[in-house]
Amino acid sequence: MSRNFSAICARLSLRKPQRESLEILSKVADLISLKKDADPSKSLEFIKPQFPTVTDFEREFPSLCFALATGVGKTRLMGAFISYLFLEKGIKHFFVLAPNLTIYNKLIADFTPYTKKYVLQGISEFAINPPEIITGDNYETGRGIRKRDLLGESGVHINIFNISKINSEVRGGNAPRIRRLAEYIGQSYFEYLAALPDLVLLMDESHRYRASAGVRAINELRPILGLELTATPQTEAAGRAQPFKNVIYSYPLSTALIDGFVKEPVVATRENFDASQYSAEQLERVKLEDGIVIHENVKAELVVYARKNDRPIVKPFMLVVAADTKHAERIVADIKQDSFFEGRYKDRVITVHSNQRGEEADDTVAKLLAVEDPKEPTEIVVHVNMLKEGWDVTNLYTIVPLRAANARNLVEQSIGRGLRLPYGERTGVKIVDRLNIVSHDKFQEIVDAANDPNSIKGPQEPCVFYRPANLQCAPR
């Protein structure tokens, strides 16, 4: 491996799956032509013998998927990819694509110097000359058009856009602003990007860019290389999963569990519990109450662990998955009643759904962003299909699913919100290292798959679950 490869691995403290992914990129960058409009079929011919899992790029340019489990560090890997391609290959133009506003804002923060999770921290070349960050909110100022000096072009430009900014279909049949003529360059900014000789496209949560509009817009950018990152390398149609054909590296949840990079998900159920004896409303109440029992036990144990080991106290919270907006509002109303755990949570619950607007939405976002702060009171978040991706927190310890979850992707993304470890590594204390999911068939199926003792990844250590309120870990 090159000196740049070793330096990036060390400076960014890359984990094993990140390092292996970067090593694969370095091999690919030497295998194929990184030139504008190179024949993708020839690139595929060079790649398939060494990486047989790649059978089709599925795009009009070479595009490769790195399938990494949630919590392993996909955004930091993006930073490593950019650093390597710049330092080793001289590539200066990058386009980072986000599937929604939440991930878009997160990516901007993570690529901005001096922020808490800056992904290029430690790369000395970027400390001297930080990349120019162009976003869907500031590109019209002209900052994305490189200035020339006596030595030609210098520095790196990282464009970060939400997919909605570049899709060709918009309301009223009008082209998006990025595709309209910009007088300061004599063409649209989209056309400027598409003409760049070294544009590399990085797609976060790439399973979200398989619909026709997104695929067409991405192809029209004509990048020299596409790098896709996702924890769910498949799409779902008519209830059937369609695996990606361009996965060049896979690091699934089962491997992340063995390596200790994420919390261990377990499904909790009541011992000898017969759900058929309860109405739907009663069963929902039971699940909520069981979730609170688990939550309170975890909260107490986290305080004990922090004090014994002189570590910061982690304030856990519980995520409740509702069926729809009305359902979410009813759940919140029930939690705020004095009869629900003596009213202890009436001021500690918030709801998140797409119908929120104005001050209500702003207030909710502020609370979500601060939910890891021990001084922020929120301990229960009720959501409706809003927090699947891009919301990275380390203190989610209990999930209560109260909606039917027929899509595997939805279940995996929901579990993914709680996999990150609060201290960045396993502590060896089971309660601190575990994500608890109140019993739900589809969730049990996913957890079983991740911990299948017959899996080629090997068995997991049997779970010994604590039993408050006669709860137990579901048998594997």
PDB file of C-alpha atoms in Angstrom, residues 173-461:
ATOM      1  CA  GLY A 173     -42.792  21.191 -14.825  1.00  0.00           C
ATOM      2  CA  ASN A 174     -39.992  23.721 -14.171  1.00  0.00           C
ATOM      3  CA  ALA A 175     -36.346  22.729 -14.041  1.00  0.00           C
ATOM      4  CA  PRO A 176     -34.642  22.856 -10.608  1.00  0.00           C
ATOM      5  CA  ARG A 177     -32.664  26.047  -9.967  1.00  0.00           C
ATOM      6  CA  ILE A 178     -29.378  24.161 -10.241  1.00  0.00           C
ATOM      7  CA  ARG A 179     -30.238  23.382 -13.892  1.00  0.00           C
ATOM      8  CA  ARG A 180     -31.097  26.979 -14.827  1.00  0.00           C
ATOM      9  CA  LEU A 181     -28.707  29.399 -16.534  1.00  0.00           C
ATOM     10  CA  ALA A 182     -26.294  31.092 -14.130  1.00  0.00           C
ATOM     11  CA  GLU A 183     -24.965  34.300 -15.672  1.00  0.00           C
ATOM     12  CA  TYR A 184     -21.679  34.203 -13.755  1.00  0.00           C
ATOM     13  CA  ILE A 185     -20.619  30.997 -15.588  1.00  0.00           C
ATOM     14  CA  GLY A 186     -22.702  31.185 -18.771  1.00  0.00           C
ATOM     15  CA  GLN A 187     -24.350  27.839 -18.090  1.00  0.00           C
ATOM     16  CA  SER A 188     -26.210  26.126 -15.244  1.00  0.00           C
ATOM     17  CA  TYR A 189     -24.259  24.924 -12.220  1.00  0.00           C
ATOM     18  CA  PHE A 190     -25.437  21.397 -12.999  1.00  0.00           C
ATOM     19  CA  GLU A 191     -23.915  21.669 -16.487  1.00  0.00           C
ATOM     20  CA  TYR A 192     -20.705  23.029 -14.975  1.00  0.00           C
ATOM     21  CA  LEU A 193     -20.478  20.009 -12.646  1.00  0.00           C
ATOM     22  CA  ALA A 194     -21.288  17.536 -15.425  1.00  0.00           C
ATOM     23  CA  ALA A 195     -18.448  18.974 -17.549  1.00  0.00           C
ATOM     24  CA  LEU A 196     -15.769  18.665 -14.857  1.00  0.00           C
ATOM     25  CA  PRO A 197     -13.037  16.203 -15.891  1.00  0.00           C
ATOM     26  CA  ASP A 198     -12.590  14.651 -12.430  1.00  0.00           C
ATOM     27  CA  LEU A 199     -15.965  14.654 -10.664  1.00  0.00           C
ATOM     28  CA  VAL A 200     -16.376  11.771  -8.179  1.00  0.00           C
ATOM     29  CA  LEU A 201     -19.851  11.059  -6.827  1.00  0.00           C
ATOM     30  CA  LEU A 202     -20.355   9.791  -3.251  1.00  0.00           C
ATOM     31  CA  MET A 203     -23.869   8.551  -2.464  1.00  0.00           C
ATOM     32  CA  ASP A 204     -24.880   8.282   1.193  1.00  0.00           C
ATOM     33  CA  GLU A 205     -27.688   5.753   1.830  1.00  0.00           C
ATOM     34  CA  SER A 206     -27.447   4.760  -1.822  1.00  0.00           C
ATOM     35  CA  HIS A 207     -30.486   2.453  -1.680  1.00  0.00           C
ATOM     36  CA  ARG A 208     -32.488   5.669  -1.863  1.00  0.00           C
ATOM     37  CA  TYR A 209     -31.273   6.530  -5.391  1.00  0.00           C
ATOM     38  CA  ARG A 210     -32.733   3.630  -7.331  1.00  0.00           C
ATOM     39  CA  ALA A 211     -35.985   5.309  -8.446  1.00  0.00           C
ATOM     40  CA  SER A 212     -36.102   6.465 -12.069  1.00  0.00           C
ATOM     41  CA  ALA A 213     -35.828  10.226 -11.416  1.00  0.00           C
ATOM     42  CA  GLY A 214     -32.842   9.874  -9.106  1.00  0.00           C
ATOM     43  CA  VAL A 215     -31.038   7.457 -11.414  1.00  0.00           C
ATOM     44  CA  ARG A 216     -31.514   9.728 -14.423  1.00  0.00           C
ATOM     45  CA  ALA A 217     -30.260  12.833 -12.599  1.00  0.00           C
ATOM     46  CA  ILE A 218     -27.196  11.008 -11.292  1.00  0.00           C
ATOM     47  CA  ASN A 219     -26.326   9.625 -14.719  1.00  0.00           C
ATOM     48  CA  GLU A 220     -26.548  13.132 -16.206  1.00  0.00           C
ATOM     49  CA  LEU A 221     -23.803  14.319 -13.838  1.00  0.00           C
ATOM     50  CA  ARG A 222     -21.394  12.034 -15.767  1.00  0.00           C
ATOM     51  CA  PRO A 223     -18.955  11.406 -12.886  1.00  0.00           C
ATOM     52  CA  ILE A 224     -15.767   9.455 -13.453  1.00  0.00           C
ATOM     53  CA  LEU A 225     -16.570   7.203 -10.492  1.00  0.00           C
ATOM     54  CA  GLY A 226     -19.447   6.554  -8.122  1.00  0.00           C
ATOM     55  CA  LEU A 227     -18.949   5.389  -4.526  1.00  0.00           C
ATOM     56  CA  GLU A 228     -22.110   4.172  -2.817  1.00  0.00           C
ATOM     57  CA  LEU A 229     -22.509   3.623   0.913  1.00  0.00           C
ATOM     58  CA  THR A 230     -25.438   1.928   2.636  1.00  0.00           C
ATOM     59  CA  ALA A 231     -26.269  -0.536   5.385  1.00  0.00           C
ATOM     60  CA  THR A 232     -29.073  -2.027   3.263  1.00  0.00           C
ATOM     61  CA  PRO A 233     -27.729  -2.881  -0.215  1.00  0.00           C
ATOM     62  CA  GLN A 234     -31.081  -3.826  -1.665  1.00  0.00           C
ATOM     63  CA  THR A 235     -34.336  -2.368  -2.876  1.00  0.00           C
ATOM     64  CA  GLU A 236     -37.784  -3.771  -2.220  1.00  0.00           C
ATOM     65  CA  ALA A 237     -40.491  -4.240  -4.816  1.00  0.00           C
ATOM     66  CA  ALA A 238     -43.746  -6.147  -4.373  1.00  0.00           C
ATOM     67  CA  GLY A 239     -42.490  -7.386  -1.012  1.00  0.00           C
ATOM     68  CA  ARG A 240     -39.347  -8.919  -2.510  1.00  0.00           C
ATOM     69  CA  ALA A 241     -35.772  -7.792  -1.889  1.00  0.00           C
ATOM     70  CA  GLN A 242     -33.617  -7.015  -4.916  1.00  0.00           C
ATOM     71  CA  PRO A 243     -29.909  -7.131  -3.926  1.00  0.00           C
ATOM     72  CA  PHE A 244     -27.530  -4.647  -5.521  1.00  0.00           C
ATOM     73  CA  LYS A 245     -25.324  -6.029  -8.284  1.00  0.00           C
ATOM     74  CA  ASN A 246     -22.420  -3.661  -7.609  1.00  0.00           C
ATOM     75  CA  VAL A 247     -21.511  -4.527  -3.995  1.00  0.00           C
ATOM     76  CA  ILE A 248     -17.727  -4.678  -3.863  1.00  0.00           C
ATOM     77  CA  TYR A 249     -17.413  -4.884  -0.064  1.00  0.00           C
ATOM     78  CA  SER A 250     -19.835  -6.129   2.563  1.00  0.00           C
ATOM     79  CA  TYR A 251     -19.553  -5.704   6.319  1.00  0.00           C
ATOM     80  CA  PRO A 252     -22.925  -6.813   7.750  1.00  0.00           C
ATOM     81  CA  LEU A 253     -24.348  -6.386  11.224  1.00  0.00           C
ATOM     82  CA  SER A 254     -23.364  -9.945  12.174  1.00  0.00           C
ATOM     83  CA  THR A 255     -19.686  -9.099  11.633  1.00  0.00           C
ATOM     84  CA  ALA A 256     -19.986  -5.731  13.393  1.00  0.00           C
ATOM     85  CA  LEU A 257     -21.437  -7.585  16.391  1.00  0.00           C
ATOM     86  CA  ILE A 258     -18.552 -10.047  16.476  1.00  0.00           C
ATOM     87  CA  ASP A 259     -16.001  -7.231  16.201  1.00  0.00           C
ATOM     88  CA  GLY A 260     -17.749  -5.224  18.917  1.00  0.00           C
ATOM     89  CA  PHE A 261     -18.316  -2.030  16.930  1.00  0.00           C
ATOM     90  CA  VAL A 262     -22.037  -1.718  17.795  1.00  0.00           C
ATOM     91  CA  LYS A 263     -24.493  -2.492  20.548  1.00  0.00           C
ATOM     92  CA  GLU A 264     -25.921  -5.999  20.607  1.00  0.00           C
ATOM     93  CA  PRO A 265     -29.651  -5.915  19.722  1.00  0.00           C
ATOM     94  CA  VAL A 266     -31.882  -8.216  21.767  1.00  0.00           C
ATOM     95  CA  VAL A 267     -35.637  -8.696  21.689  1.00  0.00           C
ATOM     96  CA  ALA A 268     -37.390  -8.613  25.071  1.00  0.00           C
ATOM     97  CA  THR A 269     -40.633 -10.408  25.795  1.00  0.00           C
ATOM     98  CA  ARG A 270     -42.615 -11.361  28.895  1.00  0.00           C
ATOM     99  CA  GLU A 271     -42.075 -14.866  30.187  1.00  0.00           C
ATOM    100  CA  ASN A 272     -45.009 -17.167  29.338  1.00  0.00           C
ATOM    101  CA  PHE A 273     -46.861 -14.236  27.784  1.00  0.00           C
ATOM    102  CA  ASP A 274     -49.968 -15.025  25.691  1.00  0.00           C
ATOM    103  CA  ALA A 275     -50.683 -12.046  23.426  1.00  0.00           C
ATOM    104  CA  SER A 276     -53.959 -13.586  22.239  1.00  0.00           C
ATOM    105  CA  GLN A 277     -55.495 -12.800  25.635  1.00  0.00           C
ATOM    106  CA  TYR A 278     -55.171  -9.056  25.054  1.00  0.00           C
ATOM    107  CA  SER A 279     -56.958  -6.611  22.789  1.00  0.00           C
ATOM    108  CA  ALA A 280     -54.857  -4.486  20.404  1.00  0.00           C
ATOM    109  CA  GLU A 281     -55.137  -1.489  22.738  1.00  0.00           C
ATOM    110  CA  GLN A 282     -54.206  -3.548  25.802  1.00  0.00           C
ATOM    111  CA  LEU A 283     -51.241  -5.117  24.025  1.00  0.00           C
ATOM    112  CA  GLU A 284     -50.006  -1.676  23.000  1.00  0.00           C
ATOM    113  CA  ARG A 285     -50.209  -0.492  26.605  1.00  0.00           C
ATOM    114  CA  VAL A 286     -48.316  -3.580  27.791  1.00  0.00           C
ATOM    115  CA  LYS A 287     -45.533  -2.961  25.299  1.00  0.00           C
ATOM    116  CA  LEU A 288     -45.246   0.700  26.311  1.00  0.00           C
ATOM    117  CA  GLU A 289     -45.114  -0.200  29.992  1.00  0.00           C
ATOM    118  CA  ASP A 290     -42.548  -2.932  29.388  1.00  0.00           C
ATOM    119  CA  GLY A 291     -40.481  -0.446  27.424  1.00  0.00           C
ATOM    120  CA  ILE A 292     -40.532   1.983  30.352  1.00  0.00           C
ATOM    121  CA  VAL A 293     -39.539  -0.759  32.801  1.00  0.00           C
ATOM    122  CA  ILE A 294     -36.544  -1.621  30.632  1.00  0.00           C
ATOM    123  CA  HIS A 295     -35.732   2.074  30.116  1.00  0.00           C
ATOM    124  CA  GLU A 296     -35.718   2.857  33.832  1.00  0.00           C
ATOM    125  CA  ASN A 297     -33.544  -0.136  34.605  1.00  0.00           C
ATOM    126  CA  VAL A 298     -31.057   0.876  31.894  1.00  0.00           C
ATOM    127  CA  LYS A 299     -31.039   4.476  33.126  1.00  0.00           C
ATOM    128  CA  ALA A 300     -30.119   3.388  36.653  1.00  0.00           C
ATOM    129  CA  GLU A 301     -27.440   0.976  35.476  1.00  0.00           C
ATOM    130  CA  LEU A 302     -25.835   3.590  33.231  1.00  0.00           C
ATOM    131  CA  VAL A 303     -25.464   5.934  36.205  1.00  0.00           C
ATOM    132  CA  VAL A 304     -23.893   3.145  38.262  1.00  0.00           C
ATOM    133  CA  TYR A 305     -21.463   2.288  35.459  1.00  0.00           C
ATOM    134  CA  ALA A 306     -20.442   5.922  34.906  1.00  0.00           C
ATOM    135  CA  ARG A 307     -19.776   6.549  38.598  1.00  0.00           C
ATOM    136  CA  LYS A 308     -17.837   3.319  39.095  1.00  0.00           C
ATOM    137  CA  ASN A 309     -15.652   3.943  36.070  1.00  0.00           C
ATOM    138  CA  ASP A 310     -15.335   7.759  36.233  1.00  0.00           C
ATOM    139  CA  ARG A 311     -16.966   8.204  32.825  1.00  0.00           C
ATOM    140  CA  PRO A 312     -19.584  10.706  31.621  1.00  0.00           C
ATOM    141  CA  ILE A 313     -23.168   9.808  32.520  1.00  0.00           C
ATOM    142  CA  VAL A 314     -25.251   8.721  29.526  1.00  0.00           C
ATOM    143  CA  LYS A 315     -28.927   9.665  29.540  1.00  0.00           C
ATOM    144  CA  PRO A 316     -30.804   6.927  27.642  1.00  0.00           C
ATOM    145  CA  PHE A 317     -34.042   7.471  25.768  1.00  0.00           C
ATOM    146  CA  MET A 318     -36.766   5.244  24.327  1.00  0.00           C
ATOM    147  CA  LEU A 319     -37.976   5.319  20.699  1.00  0.00           C
ATOM    148  CA  VAL A 320     -41.615   4.432  20.012  1.00  0.00           C
ATOM    149  CA  VAL A 321     -42.536   3.604  16.400  1.00  0.00           C
ATOM    150  CA  ALA A 322     -46.138   4.659  15.641  1.00  0.00           C
ATOM    151  CA  ALA A 323     -48.349   3.651  12.711  1.00  0.00           C
ATOM    152  CA  ASP A 324     -49.450   7.142  11.651  1.00  0.00           C
ATOM    153  CA  THR A 325     -49.799  10.715  12.891  1.00  0.00           C
ATOM    154  CA  LYS A 326     -53.064  10.142  14.768  1.00  0.00           C
ATOM    155  CA  HIS A 327     -51.623   7.039  16.378  1.00  0.00           C
ATOM    156  CA  ALA A 328     -48.533   8.981  17.483  1.00  0.00           C
ATOM    157  CA  GLU A 329     -50.627  11.757  18.996  1.00  0.00           C
ATOM    158  CA  ARG A 330     -52.748   9.223  20.890  1.00  0.00           C
ATOM    159  CA  ILE A 331     -49.633   7.514  22.257  1.00  0.00           C
ATOM    160  CA  VAL A 332     -48.246  10.845  23.471  1.00  0.00           C
ATOM    161  CA  ALA A 333     -51.595  11.712  25.073  1.00  0.00           C
ATOM    162  CA  ASP A 334     -51.577   8.367  26.931  1.00  0.00           C
ATOM    163  CA  ILE A 335     -47.996   8.866  28.130  1.00  0.00           C
ATOM    164  CA  LYS A 336     -48.894  12.323  29.468  1.00  0.00           C
ATOM    165  CA  GLN A 337     -51.682  10.970  31.651  1.00  0.00           C
ATOM    166  CA  ASP A 338     -51.155  10.836  35.405  1.00  0.00           C
ATOM    167  CA  SER A 339     -52.069   7.136  35.305  1.00  0.00           C
ATOM    168  CA  PHE A 340     -49.017   6.350  33.154  1.00  0.00           C
ATOM    169  CA  PHE A 341     -46.176   5.799  35.646  1.00  0.00           C
ATOM    170  CA  GLU A 342     -47.619   8.494  37.920  1.00  0.00           C
ATOM    171  CA  GLY A 343     -47.209  11.133  35.219  1.00  0.00           C
ATOM    172  CA  ARG A 344     -43.404  11.011  35.378  1.00  0.00           C
ATOM    173  CA  TYR A 345     -43.023  11.243  31.598  1.00  0.00           C
ATOM    174  CA  LYS A 346     -45.612  13.886  30.735  1.00  0.00           C
ATOM    175  CA  ASP A 347     -42.869  16.497  30.209  1.00  0.00           C
ATOM    176  CA  ARG A 348     -40.299  14.044  28.859  1.00  0.00           C
ATOM    177  CA  VAL A 349     -41.979  12.912  25.622  1.00  0.00           C
ATOM    178  CA  ILE A 350     -41.940  14.416  22.122  1.00  0.00           C
ATOM    179  CA  THR A 351     -43.413  13.313  18.810  1.00  0.00           C
ATOM    180  CA  VAL A 352     -41.871  13.569  15.328  1.00  0.00           C
ATOM    181  CA  HIS A 353     -43.929  13.388  12.137  1.00  0.00           C
ATOM    182  CA  SER A 354     -44.221  15.063   8.739  1.00  0.00           C
ATOM    183  CA  ASN A 355     -47.289  17.143   9.650  1.00  0.00           C
ATOM    184  CA  GLN A 356     -45.321  19.335  12.034  1.00  0.00           C
ATOM    185  CA  ARG A 357     -44.734  22.876  10.795  1.00  0.00           C
ATOM    186  CA  GLY A 358     -43.272  26.200  11.913  1.00  0.00           C
ATOM    187  CA  GLU A 359     -42.377  26.654  15.566  1.00  0.00           C
ATOM    188  CA  GLU A 360     -43.572  23.172  16.486  1.00  0.00           C
ATOM    189  CA  ALA A 361     -41.212  21.579  13.956  1.00  0.00           C
ATOM    190  CA  ASP A 362     -38.316  23.852  14.979  1.00  0.00           C
ATOM    191  CA  ASP A 363     -38.849  23.016  18.644  1.00  0.00           C
ATOM    192  CA  THR A 364     -38.893  19.289  17.896  1.00  0.00           C
ATOM    193  CA  VAL A 365     -35.688  19.479  15.836  1.00  0.00           C
ATOM    194  CA  ALA A 366     -33.947  21.404  18.623  1.00  0.00           C
ATOM    195  CA  LYS A 367     -34.905  18.709  21.132  1.00  0.00           C
ATOM    196  CA  LEU A 368     -33.810  15.887  18.822  1.00  0.00           C
ATOM    197  CA  LEU A 369     -30.422  17.508  18.250  1.00  0.00           C
ATOM    198  CA  ALA A 370     -29.944  17.846  22.005  1.00  0.00           C
ATOM    199  CA  VAL A 371     -31.318  14.436  23.028  1.00  0.00           C
ATOM    200  CA  GLU A 372     -27.825  13.158  23.949  1.00  0.00           C
ATOM    201  CA  ASP A 373     -27.357  16.014  26.451  1.00  0.00           C
ATOM    202  CA  PRO A 374     -28.034  14.724  29.993  1.00  0.00           C
ATOM    203  CA  LYS A 375     -29.590  18.117  30.817  1.00  0.00           C
ATOM    204  CA  GLU A 376     -32.166  17.826  27.984  1.00  0.00           C
ATOM    205  CA  PRO A 377     -35.301  16.250  29.544  1.00  0.00           C
ATOM    206  CA  THR A 378     -36.581  14.154  26.608  1.00  0.00           C
ATOM    207  CA  GLU A 379     -36.643  10.433  27.425  1.00  0.00           C
ATOM    208  CA  ILE A 380     -39.320   9.213  24.991  1.00  0.00           C
ATOM    209  CA  VAL A 381     -39.434   9.991  21.246  1.00  0.00           C
ATOM    210  CA  VAL A 382     -42.536   8.893  19.332  1.00  0.00           C
ATOM    211  CA  HIS A 383     -42.018   8.932  15.573  1.00  0.00           C
ATOM    212  CA  VAL A 384     -43.830   8.085  12.351  1.00  0.00           C
ATOM    213  CA  ASN A 385     -41.414   6.870   9.691  1.00  0.00           C
ATOM    214  CA  MET A 386     -39.229   9.971  10.133  1.00  0.00           C
ATOM    215  CA  LEU A 387     -36.069   8.727  11.834  1.00  0.00           C
ATOM    216  CA  LYS A 388     -34.926   5.845   9.664  1.00  0.00           C
ATOM    217  CA  GLU A 389     -31.629   7.303   8.493  1.00  0.00           C
ATOM    218  CA  GLY A 390     -29.246  10.138   9.187  1.00  0.00           C
ATOM    219  CA  TRP A 391     -30.120  10.659  12.835  1.00  0.00           C
ATOM    220  CA  ASP A 392     -26.967   9.562  14.622  1.00  0.00           C
ATOM    221  CA  VAL A 393     -27.310   9.209  18.374  1.00  0.00           C
ATOM    222  CA  THR A 394     -25.486   7.002  20.856  1.00  0.00           C
ATOM    223  CA  ASN A 395     -27.979   6.954  23.730  1.00  0.00           C
ATOM    224  CA  LEU A 396     -30.953   5.116  22.215  1.00  0.00           C
ATOM    225  CA  TYR A 397     -31.344   1.992  24.337  1.00  0.00           C
ATOM    226  CA  THR A 398     -34.971   0.894  23.961  1.00  0.00           C
ATOM    227  CA  ILE A 399     -37.196   0.571  20.881  1.00  0.00           C
ATOM    228  CA  VAL A 400     -40.935  -0.081  21.148  1.00  0.00           C
ATOM    229  CA  PRO A 401     -42.411  -0.928  17.710  1.00  0.00           C
ATOM    230  CA  LEU A 402     -46.183  -0.289  17.668  1.00  0.00           C
ATOM    231  CA  ARG A 403     -46.690  -0.419  13.911  1.00  0.00           C
ATOM    232  CA  ALA A 404     -46.652  -3.254  11.395  1.00  0.00           C
ATOM    233  CA  ALA A 405     -43.226  -3.446   9.791  1.00  0.00           C
ATOM    234  CA  ASN A 406     -43.423  -5.523   6.654  1.00  0.00           C
ATOM    235  CA  ALA A 407     -40.404  -4.017   4.888  1.00  0.00           C
ATOM    236  CA  ARG A 408     -37.044  -5.429   5.962  1.00  0.00           C
ATOM    237  CA  ASN A 409     -35.284  -2.172   5.075  1.00  0.00           C
ATOM    238  CA  LEU A 410     -37.565  -0.224   7.430  1.00  0.00           C
ATOM    239  CA  VAL A 411     -36.858  -2.598  10.306  1.00  0.00           C
ATOM    240  CA  GLU A 412     -33.104  -2.577   9.734  1.00  0.00           C
ATOM    241  CA  GLN A 413     -33.002   1.217   9.539  1.00  0.00           C
ATOM    242  CA  SER A 414     -35.081   1.534  12.736  1.00  0.00           C
ATOM    243  CA  ILE A 415     -32.754  -0.813  14.607  1.00  0.00           C
ATOM    244  CA  GLY A 416     -29.812   1.073  13.142  1.00  0.00           C
ATOM    245  CA  ARG A 417     -30.760   4.243  15.051  1.00  0.00           C
ATOM    246  CA  GLY A 418     -29.817   2.510  18.316  1.00  0.00           C
ATOM    247  CA  LEU A 419     -26.668   0.587  17.409  1.00  0.00           C
ATOM    248  CA  ARG A 420     -24.049   3.273  18.098  1.00  0.00           C
ATOM    249  CA  LEU A 421     -22.066   2.877  21.305  1.00  0.00           C
ATOM    250  CA  PRO A 422     -22.063   5.869  23.691  1.00  0.00           C
ATOM    251  CA  TYR A 423     -18.408   5.416  24.648  1.00  0.00           C
ATOM    252  CA  GLY A 424     -17.241   4.513  21.138  1.00  0.00           C
ATOM    253  CA  GLU A 425     -16.438   0.932  22.124  1.00  0.00           C
ATOM    254  CA  ARG A 426     -17.869  -1.999  24.032  1.00  0.00           C
ATOM    255  CA  THR A 427     -17.485  -1.694  27.805  1.00  0.00           C
ATOM    256  CA  GLY A 428     -17.956  -5.370  28.685  1.00  0.00           C
ATOM    257  CA  VAL A 429     -21.055  -4.495  30.731  1.00  0.00           C
ATOM    258  CA  LYS A 430     -24.049  -6.086  29.032  1.00  0.00           C
ATOM    259  CA  ILE A 431     -26.640  -3.444  29.884  1.00  0.00           C
ATOM    260  CA  VAL A 432     -24.350  -0.658  28.653  1.00  0.00           C
ATOM    261  CA  ASP A 433     -23.589  -2.527  25.428  1.00  0.00           C
ATOM    262  CA  ARG A 434     -27.124  -3.662  24.540  1.00  0.00           C
ATOM    263  CA  LEU A 435     -30.032  -2.314  22.466  1.00  0.00           C
ATOM    264  CA  ASN A 436     -33.406  -3.549  23.752  1.00  0.00           C
ATOM    265  CA  ILE A 437     -36.347  -4.088  21.395  1.00  0.00           C
ATOM    266  CA  VAL A 438     -39.759  -4.862  22.879  1.00  0.00           C
ATOM    267  CA  SER A 439     -41.139  -8.000  21.225  1.00  0.00           C
ATOM    268  CA  HIS A 440     -42.223  -7.768  17.574  1.00  0.00           C
ATOM    269  CA  ASP A 441     -42.124 -10.653  15.075  1.00  0.00           C
ATOM    270  CA  LYS A 442     -40.383  -8.840  12.228  1.00  0.00           C
ATOM    271  CA  PHE A 443     -37.793  -7.323  14.552  1.00  0.00           C
ATOM    272  CA  GLN A 444     -37.105 -10.732  16.055  1.00  0.00           C
ATOM    273  CA  GLU A 445     -36.512 -12.080  12.553  1.00  0.00           C
ATOM    274  CA  ILE A 446     -33.886  -9.414  11.820  1.00  0.00           C
ATOM    275  CA  VAL A 447     -32.109  -9.907  15.149  1.00  0.00           C
ATOM    276  CA  ASP A 448     -32.136 -13.693  14.674  1.00  0.00           C
ATOM    277  CA  ALA A 449     -30.560 -13.265  11.227  1.00  0.00           C
ATOM    278  CA  ALA A 450     -27.815 -11.088  12.695  1.00  0.00           C
ATOM    279  CA  ASN A 451     -27.085 -13.665  15.407  1.00  0.00           C
ATOM    280  CA  ASP A 452     -27.706 -16.916  13.520  1.00  0.00           C
ATOM    281  CA  PRO A 453     -25.364 -19.544  15.069  1.00  0.00           C
ATOM    282  CA  ASN A 454     -25.289 -21.321  11.681  1.00  0.00           C
ATOM    283  CA  SER A 455     -24.220 -18.161   9.908  1.00  0.00           C
ATOM    284  CA  ILE A 456     -20.856 -18.175   8.139  1.00  0.00           C
ATOM    285  CA  LYS A 457     -19.985 -15.309  10.495  1.00  0.00           C
ATOM    286  CA  GLY A 458     -20.257 -17.595  13.510  1.00  0.00           C
ATOM    287  CA  PRO A 459     -22.462 -17.670  16.632  1.00  0.00           C
ATOM    288  CA  GLN A 460     -22.888 -14.868  19.128  1.00  0.00           C
ATOM    289  CA  GLU A 461     -22.500 -15.252  22.867  1.00  0.00           C
TER     290      GLU A 461
END
